[in-house]
Amino acid sequence: MIPDKKSMSDNNYVQFCEILPEKFGIEPFTMVIFGGTGDLSKRKLLPTLYHLCYDQNLPDEFSIIGFASSERSDEEYREIAKEAIEDFGKDPIRKKCWEKFRKNLFYVYGKFDDENSYRKLSQRLGEVTKTTKKGTREIIYYMAVPPQFLPDIMERLSFCNLCKGMFNTRLIVEKPFGQDRASAADLNRLIAKAFDESQIYRIDHYLGKETVQNILFFRFANSIFEPLWNRRYIDHVQITVAETIGIEDRARFYEKAGVVRDIVQNHMMQLLALVAMEPPIGFEADFIRNEKVKVYRTIRSMDEEYIDKCTVRGQYGAGTSTGKEVAGYRNEKDTSPDSNTPTFFAGKFYIDNWRWADVPFYLRTGKRLKKRVTEISIHFKQPPLRLFSTTCEIREPNLLVLGVQPYEEISMHIGVKHPGIGNQLYPVNMDFNYERDLQGDVHFPLPYERLLLDCMKGDQTLFARQDGIEAMWSVVDPIIKRWENTPAPEFPNYSAGTWGPEKANDLIQTDGRRWRIW
Ligand SMILES: NC(=O)c1ccc[n+]([C@@H]2O[C@H](COP(=O)([O-])OP(=O)(O)OC[C@H]3O[C@@H](n4cnc5c(N)ncnc54)[C@H](OP(=O)(O)O)[C@@H]3O)[C@@H](O)[C@H]2O)c1
């Protein structure tokens, strides 16, 4: 167990090791939220910025400007922000902090395609942005807007000289980054006309989760696992991202996206890369991102025959989810009654490099599955010699589980002798659970807290790079294309509240393995 804060101060043997603490500091800045009154702004950005202010993580001098098309005053925007923080923030608003936060909130109304609006913005930036000690003025543009608006915004920002020169700027871009590799490359080219890669922060909130970041720490800060982390000792790897929710009110987005674009292309590829990458030569953004890109590029490409054999698609029908009767996908609001959109994916991937040759990575994700769980399980090989003859046909091999949600934990499954006169092998777990074991005053930052702070500090480690985004699309593009070209006559093929289509079990059982169940 990890000692709590009190015992930490009593004993000086517990040492926190900061990574590059001296390198990053937050300078006074202005954040312009394009789409500052939209859903993302209300649910995530404004509450997160407020909490960063409350936790005293923001510098004394900062400004936030909401930019949207409806006409309203600063005061009216402040009321919108207050309501959003009350509705979606994690703690009630505190008067003193709110007073500080509100006076730094501003609003500019204008149309994304109207140059005059950018002139107004430029003037406002000049008025509210404080100068840093170095004499620079730091601006962060957050693109909290549907992607079709990006060309207008990039063009106008550039035309009005708001990208480089007058200010030091950074750009945060939300997912989705394109619909496929070609459109992602177009988007990257478009953004690159206005901003350098070192200014661009492509956000995937998954990478802001503590347990996802911990994968790197766990692998590369402990010497005992790395020697085993390869084809010699690992039989296979499973990555599961299971959701119990359906598509909620996102049909317009989801009908076009489907599960591969929504989850596999970004979240699952990121998890896969963190598990499979080689040790980076340092903990700096580009060293880590270089290694991730290498993983995507070494994933075995899939032809149609392979896709038909080694991937499984599904779409949920009606069923019972978390104790409630729920509708099937095709009966959700705004979906087509004969929709071909997949809500479930399972697939077997190979990484053709020295470390992972012939080790299958089984990936599975879906909506309306039986349980909400995200985890990576590393399944080790059986010992080479069966010294202990048992009555069990299959003995559980060693298993290492990295739990991302809902339980943020690491657990190692091992076999021990059961106490007694006989010789019985008994499976036990050695585990670490963040919530249980990090007792005391430990703060778990929400993903957006971490990522916004990183951007303010100028740390790109947890943001995707242009080549990474395109390489991830290259992995999944053939699957999307194959599935879109061959409609699934069997949809819906799993009931809500189950583990997905039976074919997903066949996929792994044909190889003599099975999905880990909970
Ligand atoms: N919502 C989420 O939780 C979430 C999560 C992850 C990623 N994302 C991504 O975040 C992005 C934004 O999503 P969202 O759900 O927040 O969108 P949204 O609710 O539709 O918000 C759009 C915003 O843009 C403004 N706007 C629209 N047209 C405009 C125009 N022509 N000129 C100026 N302002 C205009 C709107 O303000 P007015 O109404 O005043 O025009 C509003 O503030 C999307 O890329 C989405 O995929 C969203």
PDB file of C-alpha atoms and ligand atoms in Angstrom, residues 33-45 66-72 77 80 107-114 117-118 142-150 152-153 173-177 203 205 250 252-253 448, ligand 1:
ATOM      1  CA  ILE A  33     -12.877  29.132 -27.505  1.00  0.00           C
ATOM      2  CA  PHE A  34     -14.360  29.028 -30.991  1.00  0.00           C
ATOM      3  CA  GLY A  35     -17.836  27.639 -30.332  1.00  0.00           C
ATOM      4  CA  GLY A  36     -17.651  28.925 -26.762  1.00  0.00           C
ATOM      5  CA  THR A  37     -21.378  28.370 -26.176  1.00  0.00           C
ATOM      6  CA  GLY A  38     -21.615  24.866 -27.686  1.00  0.00           C
ATOM      7  CA  ASP A  39     -22.106  21.513 -26.003  1.00  0.00           C
ATOM      8  CA  LEU A  40     -18.418  20.721 -25.542  1.00  0.00           C
ATOM      9  CA  SER A  41     -17.746  24.145 -24.075  1.00  0.00           C
ATOM     10  CA  LYS A  42     -20.601  23.856 -21.609  1.00  0.00           C
ATOM     11  CA  ARG A  43     -20.014  20.257 -20.569  1.00  0.00           C
ATOM     12  CA  LYS A  44     -16.242  20.161 -20.452  1.00  0.00           C
ATOM     13  CA  LEU A  45     -14.237  23.262 -21.245  1.00  0.00           C
ATOM     14  CA  GLY A  66     -15.887  32.721 -26.029  1.00  0.00           C
ATOM     15  CA  PHE A  67     -16.509  33.189 -29.770  1.00  0.00           C
ATOM     16  CA  ALA A  68     -19.879  32.239 -31.273  1.00  0.00           C
ATOM     17  CA  SER A  69     -22.450  33.618 -33.685  1.00  0.00           C
ATOM     18  CA  SER A  70     -25.260  34.738 -31.375  1.00  0.00           C
ATOM     19  CA  GLU A  71     -25.146  38.323 -30.236  1.00  0.00           C
ATOM     20  CA  ARG A  72     -24.590  38.654 -26.491  1.00  0.00           C
ATOM     21  CA  TYR A  77     -21.683  34.986 -21.543  1.00  0.00           C
ATOM     22  CA  ILE A  80     -23.981  30.992 -19.537  1.00  0.00           C
ATOM     23  CA  TYR A 107     -17.291  37.185 -25.379  1.00  0.00           C
ATOM     24  CA  VAL A 108     -16.917  38.063 -29.028  1.00  0.00           C
ATOM     25  CA  TYR A 109     -19.807  37.415 -31.362  1.00  0.00           C
ATOM     26  CA  GLY A 110     -19.263  36.892 -35.011  1.00  0.00           C
ATOM     27  CA  LYS A 111     -19.501  34.456 -37.881  1.00  0.00           C
ATOM     28  CA  PHE A 112     -16.707  32.013 -38.578  1.00  0.00           C
ATOM     29  CA  ASP A 113     -16.597  33.114 -42.233  1.00  0.00           C
ATOM     30  CA  ASP A 114     -16.704  36.856 -41.607  1.00  0.00           C
ATOM     31  CA  SER A 117     -15.502  39.251 -36.726  1.00  0.00           C
ATOM     32  CA  TYR A 118     -11.790  38.379 -36.627  1.00  0.00           C
ATOM     33  CA  TYR A 142      -9.596  25.989 -28.979  1.00  0.00           C
ATOM     34  CA  MET A 143     -11.611  24.645 -31.904  1.00  0.00           C
ATOM     35  CA  ALA A 144     -14.780  23.530 -30.081  1.00  0.00           C
ATOM     36  CA  VAL A 145     -16.672  23.542 -33.370  1.00  0.00           C
ATOM     37  CA  PRO A 146     -17.986  20.940 -35.784  1.00  0.00           C
ATOM     38  CA  PRO A 147     -15.166  20.102 -38.242  1.00  0.00           C
ATOM     39  CA  GLN A 148     -16.840  21.647 -41.290  1.00  0.00           C
ATOM     40  CA  PHE A 149     -16.068  25.102 -39.851  1.00  0.00           C
ATOM     41  CA  LEU A 150     -12.315  24.560 -39.630  1.00  0.00           C
ATOM     42  CA  ASP A 152     -13.274  29.058 -42.621  1.00  0.00           C
ATOM     43  CA  ILE A 153     -11.611  29.628 -39.283  1.00  0.00           C
ATOM     44  CA  VAL A 173      -8.216  20.676 -32.462  1.00  0.00           C
ATOM     45  CA  GLU A 174     -10.936  18.280 -31.332  1.00  0.00           C
ATOM     46  CA  LYS A 175     -11.592  14.884 -32.813  1.00  0.00           C
ATOM     47  CA  PRO A 176     -12.790  13.695 -35.293  1.00  0.00           C
ATOM     48  CA  PHE A 177      -9.616  14.305 -37.315  1.00  0.00           C
ATOM     49  CA  ILE A 203      -6.760  16.356 -28.447  1.00  0.00           C
ATOM     50  CA  HIS A 205      -9.353  13.038 -24.046  1.00  0.00           C
ATOM     51  CA  ARG A 250     -25.558  11.397 -31.215  1.00  0.00           C
ATOM     52  CA  ARG A 252     -26.398  12.279 -36.660  1.00  0.00           C
ATOM     53  CA  PHE A 253     -22.709  11.893 -35.890  1.00  0.00           C
ATOM     54  CA  TYR A 448      -9.526  17.684 -19.892  1.00  0.00           C
TER      55      TYR A 448
HETATM   56  N1  LIG B   1     -20.024  17.699 -27.228  1.00  0.00           N
HETATM   57  C1  LIG B   1     -19.101  16.930 -26.699  1.00  0.00           C
HETATM   58  O1  LIG B   1     -19.151  16.456 -25.551  1.00  0.00           O
HETATM   59  C2  LIG B   1     -17.869  16.602 -27.544  1.00  0.00           C
HETATM   60  C3  LIG B   1     -16.955  15.639 -27.083  1.00  0.00           C
HETATM   61  C4  LIG B   1     -15.792  15.386 -27.826  1.00  0.00           C
HETATM   62  C5  LIG B   1     -15.586  16.070 -28.999  1.00  0.00           C
HETATM   63  N2  LIG B   1     -16.503  16.983 -29.451  1.00  0.00           N
HETATM   64  C6  LIG B   1     -16.194  17.721 -30.673  1.00  0.00           C
HETATM   65  O2  LIG B   1     -16.180  19.105 -30.371  1.00  0.00           O
HETATM   66  C7  LIG B   1     -16.630  19.853 -31.476  1.00  0.00           C
HETATM   67  C8  LIG B   1     -17.756  20.774 -31.059  1.00  0.00           C
HETATM   68  O3  LIG B   1     -18.888  19.999 -30.717  1.00  0.00           O
HETATM   69  P1  LIG B   1     -20.145  20.605 -29.936  1.00  0.00           P
HETATM   70  O4  LIG B   1     -21.001  19.424 -29.627  1.00  0.00           O
HETATM   71  O5  LIG B   1     -19.746  21.462 -28.809  1.00  0.00           O
HETATM   72  O6  LIG B   1     -20.835  21.519 -31.072  1.00  0.00           O
HETATM   73  P2  LIG B   1     -22.108  22.458 -30.935  1.00  0.00           P
HETATM   74  O7  LIG B   1     -22.844  22.197 -29.662  1.00  0.00           O
HETATM   75  O8  LIG B   1     -22.863  22.349 -32.219  1.00  0.00           O
HETATM   76  O9  LIG B   1     -21.502  23.947 -30.803  1.00  0.00           O
HETATM   77  C9  LIG B   1     -21.178  24.724 -31.900  1.00  0.00           C
HETATM   78  C10 LIG B   1     -20.686  26.098 -31.456  1.00  0.00           C
HETATM   79  O10 LIG B   1     -20.276  26.825 -32.593  1.00  0.00           O
HETATM   80  C11 LIG B   1     -21.022  28.065 -32.688  1.00  0.00           C
HETATM   81  N3  LIG B   1     -21.291  28.290 -34.099  1.00  0.00           N
HETATM   82  C12 LIG B   1     -21.954  27.458 -34.957  1.00  0.00           C
HETATM   83  N4  LIG B   1     -21.946  27.991 -36.193  1.00  0.00           N
HETATM   84  C13 LIG B   1     -21.268  29.166 -36.115  1.00  0.00           C
HETATM   85  C14 LIG B   1     -20.893  30.146 -37.063  1.00  0.00           C
HETATM   86  N5  LIG B   1     -21.215  30.030 -38.371  1.00  0.00           N
HETATM   87  N6  LIG B   1     -20.179  31.193 -36.653  1.00  0.00           N
HETATM   88  C15 LIG B   1     -19.842  31.340 -35.348  1.00  0.00           C
HETATM   89  N7  LIG B   1     -20.167  30.427 -34.407  1.00  0.00           N
HETATM   90  C16 LIG B   1     -20.863  29.356 -34.780  1.00  0.00           C
HETATM   91  C17 LIG B   1     -22.256  27.823 -31.855  1.00  0.00           C
HETATM   92  O11 LIG B   1     -22.720  29.046 -31.304  1.00  0.00           O
HETATM   93  P3  LIG B   1     -24.044  29.777 -31.839  1.00  0.00           P
HETATM   94  O12 LIG B   1     -25.152  28.823 -31.584  1.00  0.00           O
HETATM   95  O13 LIG B   1     -24.141  31.027 -31.056  1.00  0.00           O
HETATM   96  O14 LIG B   1     -23.780  30.012 -33.270  1.00  0.00           O
HETATM   97  C18 LIG B   1     -21.707  26.947 -30.744  1.00  0.00           C
HETATM   98  O15 LIG B   1     -21.081  27.757 -29.784  1.00  0.00           O
HETATM   99  C19 LIG B   1     -17.003  18.835 -32.545  1.00  0.00           C
HETATM  100  O16 LIG B   1     -15.905  18.643 -33.394  1.00  0.00           O
HETATM  101  C20 LIG B   1     -17.248  17.565 -31.744  1.00  0.00           C
HETATM  102  O17 LIG B   1     -17.015  16.411 -32.513  1.00  0.00           O
HETATM  103  C21 LIG B   1     -17.635  17.260 -28.746  1.00  0.00           C
END
